[in-house]
Amino acid sequence: MTTHAPTDSPLGRHTHYPDRYDPGLLYPVPRAPARAALGIDATALPFIGHDRWQAFELSWLDLRGKPCVACASLWVPATSPALIESKSLKLYLNSLNAHRFPDAEAVRACIEADLSGAAGAPVQLMFSLPPFETTAPGESIDALDVTITTYGPPDASLLQADPDTLVEETLTSALLKSNCPVTGQPDWADVSIRYRGPRIDRASLLRYLVSFREHAGFHEQCVEQIFVDLMARCAPQRLSVEARYTRRGGLDINPWRATPGDTPPPPRRTLRQ
């Protein structure tokens, strides 16, 4: 059996983490190009929504140098001109580790100002995490007995709906996977689709969601593509799509997009988060 020293593997490669506060680490990604590729007019968005981040590894120093730790939830509005790339957000939050603040309110104000500047719209922070979801709303489609052969790129032609049968229901799946376009690492999510309109064929929906499996796209962009494809192919009167991604680097993200006038889903964590 061939053995390898840890220093020869990717695990042994040094990753530089900031040793001082640096808001310049934040890397905003303009939303407009990916939206244009989906046929979305950036000046007339067909949805409302937000990107809700959950941060599990937040720390700073008080004025006497004593470390403080916290968890936090962040809300970035879907109307912001830019999303914030996840690794840059991780590095930015790590840059607070050795920075001194008079109190938690100063930390909150600092983070909100820096993230709002990067996103181009007001970002909110709350020092808390939502409770776990004890009972998932809706019905899972994951147990369907289907044959699947398409794993990318996402194929909206797989979607089917019955225009003669109108329903109001919530369908869920834990089988959504895509890949980070920056690192190539897999991103895993539970997705919830709440709609009113022609009944969506569940087997076709499952095949469609699995067709993201080898797709490289940011979390937020994947949710917007699901929203746009469902609207175009299934013509719901009302639609809400939320994906709750699993944690990576002490962060997870929960993008939500819905038809205007819809109510935001209550913030909850899945058991995978």
Coordinates of C-alpha atoms in Angstrom, one line a residue:
M1 CA 0.0 0.0 0.0
T2 CA 1.3 3.4 -1.0
T3 CA 1.5 5.9 1.8
H4 CA 1.8 9.7 1.6
A5 CA 3.0 12.2 4.1
P6 CA 0.3 14.7 5.2
T7 CA 2.5 17.6 4.1
D8 CA 2.4 16.2 0.5
S9 CA -1.3 16.2 0.4
P10 CA -3.8 19.1 -0.1
L11 CA -4.5 18.6 3.7
G12 CA -1.0 19.8 4.5
R13 CA -0.9 22.9 2.4
H14 CA -0.9 26.1 4.3
T15 CA -3.9 28.4 4.0
H16 CA -3.3 32.0 5.1
Y17 CA -5.8 33.3 7.5
P18 CA -5.9 37.1 8.3
D19 CA -4.3 38.2 11.5
R20 CA -5.9 41.6 11.6
Y21 CA -9.3 43.2 10.7
D22 CA -9.6 43.6 7.0
P23 CA -12.9 44.4 5.3
G24 CA -11.1 44.4 2.0
L25 CA -11.2 40.6 2.2
L26 CA -14.9 40.6 1.2
Y27 CA -15.4 39.7 -2.4
P28 CA -18.7 40.8 -3.9
V29 CA -20.0 39.0 -7.0
P30 CA -22.3 41.1 -9.2
R31 CA -25.7 39.3 -9.6
A32 CA -26.6 40.9 -12.9
P33 CA -24.6 38.6 -15.3
A34 CA -26.0 35.4 -13.9
R35 CA -29.4 36.8 -13.9
A36 CA -29.1 38.1 -17.4
A37 CA -28.2 34.5 -18.5
L38 CA -31.5 33.4 -17.0
G39 CA -33.4 36.1 -18.8
I40 CA -34.0 38.1 -15.6
D41 CA -34.3 41.9 -15.9
A42 CA -32.2 43.3 -13.1
T43 CA -34.4 46.4 -13.0
A44 CA -37.6 44.4 -12.7
L45 CA -36.9 41.3 -10.7
P46 CA -39.7 38.6 -10.9
F47 CA -39.1 37.6 -7.3
I48 CA -38.6 38.9 -3.8
G49 CA -36.2 37.2 -1.3
H50 CA -33.1 37.2 0.8
D51 CA -29.9 35.2 1.4
R52 CA -29.9 34.2 5.1
W53 CA -26.5 33.2 6.4
Q54 CA -25.8 31.4 9.6
A55 CA -22.4 32.0 11.1
F56 CA -21.2 29.5 13.8
E57 CA -17.6 30.7 14.3
L58 CA -17.7 34.4 15.1
S59 CA -15.1 35.8 17.6
W60 CA -13.4 39.1 18.7
L61 CA -11.6 40.6 21.6
D62 CA -13.0 42.9 24.2
L63 CA -11.0 46.0 25.2
R64 CA -9.0 44.1 27.7
G65 CA -8.0 41.5 25.2
K66 CA -10.4 38.7 26.4
P67 CA -11.9 36.6 23.5
C68 CA -15.6 36.7 23.0
V69 CA -17.5 34.2 20.9
A70 CA -20.9 34.2 19.3
C71 CA -23.1 32.8 16.6
A72 CA -25.1 35.1 14.2
S73 CA -27.6 35.2 11.5
L74 CA -27.1 37.5 8.5
W75 CA -29.7 38.7 6.0
V76 CA -28.6 39.9 2.5
P77 CA -31.5 41.2 0.4
A78 CA -32.0 39.6 -3.0
T79 CA -32.3 43.2 -4.4
S80 CA -28.6 43.8 -3.6
P81 CA -26.5 44.4 -6.7
A82 CA -23.9 41.8 -5.5
L83 CA -23.8 38.6 -3.5
I84 CA -20.9 38.0 -1.1
E85 CA -18.7 35.0 -2.0
S86 CA -18.7 32.6 0.9
K87 CA -15.0 32.0 1.4
S88 CA -14.3 35.7 1.4
L89 CA -17.0 36.0 4.0
K90 CA -15.3 33.4 6.1
L91 CA -11.9 35.1 5.8
Y92 CA -13.5 38.4 6.7
L93 CA -15.1 37.1 9.8
N94 CA -11.8 35.4 10.8
S95 CA -10.2 38.8 10.5
L96 CA -12.2 40.0 13.5
N97 CA -10.6 37.3 15.8
A98 CA -7.8 39.6 17.0
H99 CA -9.7 42.9 16.7
R100 CA -10.8 44.7 19.9
F101 CA -14.4 46.0 20.2
P102 CA -16.0 47.8 23.2
D103 CA -19.1 45.6 23.1
A104 CA -21.2 43.3 20.9
E105 CA -23.2 46.2 19.5
A106 CA -20.0 47.6 18.0
V107 CA -19.2 44.3 16.4
R108 CA -22.7 44.2 14.9
A109 CA -22.5 47.7 13.6
C110 CA -19.0 47.0 12.1
I111 CA -20.1 43.8 10.3
E112 CA -23.4 45.3 9.0
A113 CA -21.5 48.3 7.6
D114 CA -18.9 46.2 5.9
L115 CA -21.3 43.7 4.4
S116 CA -23.7 46.4 3.3
G117 CA -20.8 48.1 1.5
A118 CA -19.8 44.9 -0.2
A119 CA -23.4 43.9 -1.2
G120 CA -24.5 47.4 -2.1
A121 CA -27.6 47.2 0.1
P122 CA -28.4 47.1 3.8
V123 CA -27.4 43.8 5.5
Q124 CA -28.8 42.9 8.9
L125 CA -27.1 40.9 11.6
M126 CA -28.6 39.2 14.7
F127 CA -26.6 37.5 17.4
S128 CA -28.6 34.2 17.4
L129 CA -29.3 31.1 15.4
P130 CA -32.9 29.9 14.6
P131 CA -34.2 26.8 16.3
F132 CA -34.1 23.4 14.6
E133 CA -37.0 22.4 12.5
T134 CA -38.7 19.5 14.3
T135 CA -41.2 18.8 11.6
A136 CA -40.4 19.7 8.0
P137 CA -43.4 21.3 6.3
G138 CA -44.6 19.6 3.1
E139 CA -44.0 16.3 1.5
S140 CA -40.7 14.8 0.5
I141 CA -40.3 13.5 -3.1
D142 CA -37.1 11.7 -2.4
A143 CA -38.6 8.2 -2.0
L144 CA -40.0 8.2 -5.5
D145 CA -39.0 5.2 -7.6
V146 CA -37.5 6.9 -10.6
T147 CA -34.7 6.4 -13.1
I148 CA -32.3 9.4 -13.3
T149 CA -29.7 9.9 -16.0
T150 CA -29.2 13.7 -16.1
Y151 CA -26.7 15.2 -13.7
G152 CA -25.9 18.5 -15.4
P153 CA -26.3 21.0 -16.7
P154 CA -29.7 21.8 -15.1
D155 CA -32.4 20.7 -17.5
A156 CA -35.7 22.6 -17.2
S157 CA -37.2 20.5 -20.0
L158 CA -37.5 17.7 -17.5
L159 CA -40.2 19.6 -15.6
Q160 CA -43.9 18.8 -16.2
A161 CA -47.1 20.0 -14.8
D162 CA -50.8 19.2 -15.2
P163 CA -52.7 22.4 -16.2
D164 CA -56.1 20.8 -15.5
T165 CA -55.3 20.1 -11.9
L166 CA -54.8 23.1 -9.6
V167 CA -53.2 22.5 -6.2
E168 CA -51.6 24.2 -3.3
E169 CA -48.8 22.2 -1.7
T170 CA -45.2 22.2 -0.5
L171 CA -42.7 19.7 -1.9
T172 CA -39.3 19.0 -0.4
S173 CA -36.1 17.2 -1.3
A174 CA -32.8 16.6 0.4
L175 CA -31.1 15.6 -2.9
L176 CA -30.1 19.0 -4.2
K177 CA -26.4 19.2 -4.9
S178 CA -24.3 21.6 -6.9
N179 CA -20.6 22.5 -7.0
C180 CA -18.9 25.7 -5.9
P181 CA -17.7 27.6 -9.0
V182 CA -14.7 28.9 -7.1
T183 CA -13.3 25.8 -5.3
G184 CA -15.2 22.9 -7.1
Q185 CA -16.3 21.6 -3.7
P186 CA -19.8 20.0 -3.4
D187 CA -22.6 22.1 -2.0
W188 CA -25.5 20.1 -0.4
A189 CA -29.0 21.4 0.4
D190 CA -32.5 20.7 1.4
V191 CA -34.9 22.5 -0.9
S192 CA -38.5 23.4 -0.2
I193 CA -40.9 24.4 -3.0
R194 CA -44.2 25.9 -2.0
Y195 CA -46.6 26.7 -4.8
R196 CA -50.2 27.2 -5.9
G197 CA -51.1 26.3 -9.5
P198 CA -51.0 23.4 -11.9
R199 CA -49.9 20.2 -10.2
I200 CA -46.2 19.7 -10.7
D201 CA -45.3 16.1 -11.7
R202 CA -43.2 15.0 -8.7
A203 CA -41.0 12.5 -10.7
S204 CA -40.1 15.3 -13.2
L205 CA -39.3 17.7 -10.3
L206 CA -37.0 15.2 -8.7
R207 CA -35.2 14.5 -12.0
Y208 CA -34.9 18.3 -12.5
L209 CA -33.4 18.9 -9.1
V210 CA -30.9 16.1 -9.5
S211 CA -29.8 17.6 -12.8
F212 CA -28.0 20.3 -10.7
R213 CA -25.7 17.6 -9.4
E214 CA -22.6 18.4 -11.5
H215 CA -23.5 22.1 -12.0
A216 CA -21.1 24.8 -11.0
G217 CA -23.0 27.7 -9.5
F218 CA -23.3 29.9 -6.5
H219 CA -26.0 28.8 -4.0
E220 CA -28.0 32.0 -4.6
Q221 CA -27.9 31.5 -8.4
C222 CA -29.1 27.9 -8.2
V223 CA -32.1 28.9 -6.2
E224 CA -32.9 31.7 -8.7
Q225 CA -32.6 29.3 -11.6
I226 CA -35.0 26.8 -9.9
F227 CA -37.5 29.7 -9.4
V228 CA -37.2 30.9 -13.0
D229 CA -37.5 27.4 -14.5
L230 CA -40.5 26.5 -12.4
M231 CA -42.3 29.7 -13.3
A232 CA -41.5 29.2 -17.0
R233 CA -42.3 25.5 -17.3
C234 CA -45.1 25.0 -14.6
A235 CA -46.8 28.4 -14.6
P236 CA -47.6 28.5 -10.8
Q237 CA -49.8 31.4 -9.6
R238 CA -47.6 31.6 -6.5
L239 CA -44.2 30.2 -5.8
S240 CA -41.7 30.1 -3.0
V241 CA -38.3 28.3 -3.3
E242 CA -35.9 28.0 -0.3
A243 CA -32.7 26.0 -0.2
R244 CA -31.0 25.3 3.1
Y245 CA -27.4 24.5 2.4
T246 CA -25.2 22.5 4.8
R247 CA -22.3 24.2 6.6
R248 CA -18.9 24.8 5.2
G249 CA -16.2 26.8 6.9
G250 CA -18.4 27.7 9.8
L251 CA -21.1 29.1 7.5
D252 CA -24.2 28.0 5.8
I253 CA -26.6 29.9 3.5
N254 CA -30.3 29.7 3.0
P255 CA -31.4 31.6 -0.2
W256 CA -35.1 32.2 -0.6
R257 CA -36.9 33.5 -3.6
A258 CA -40.7 34.0 -4.0
T259 CA -43.3 35.7 -6.1
P260 CA -44.0 39.3 -4.9
G261 CA -46.4 39.4 -1.9
D262 CA -45.4 36.1 -0.5
T263 CA -44.5 35.7 3.2
P264 CA -40.9 34.8 4.1
P265 CA -40.5 31.3 5.6
P266 CA -39.8 31.3 9.3
P267 CA -36.0 31.0 10.0
R268 CA -35.3 27.4 10.9
R269 CA -32.3 25.0 10.8
T270 CA -32.5 21.5 9.3
L271 CA -31.0 18.6 11.2
R272 CA -28.2 18.6 8.6
Q273 CA -27.3 22.2 9.6

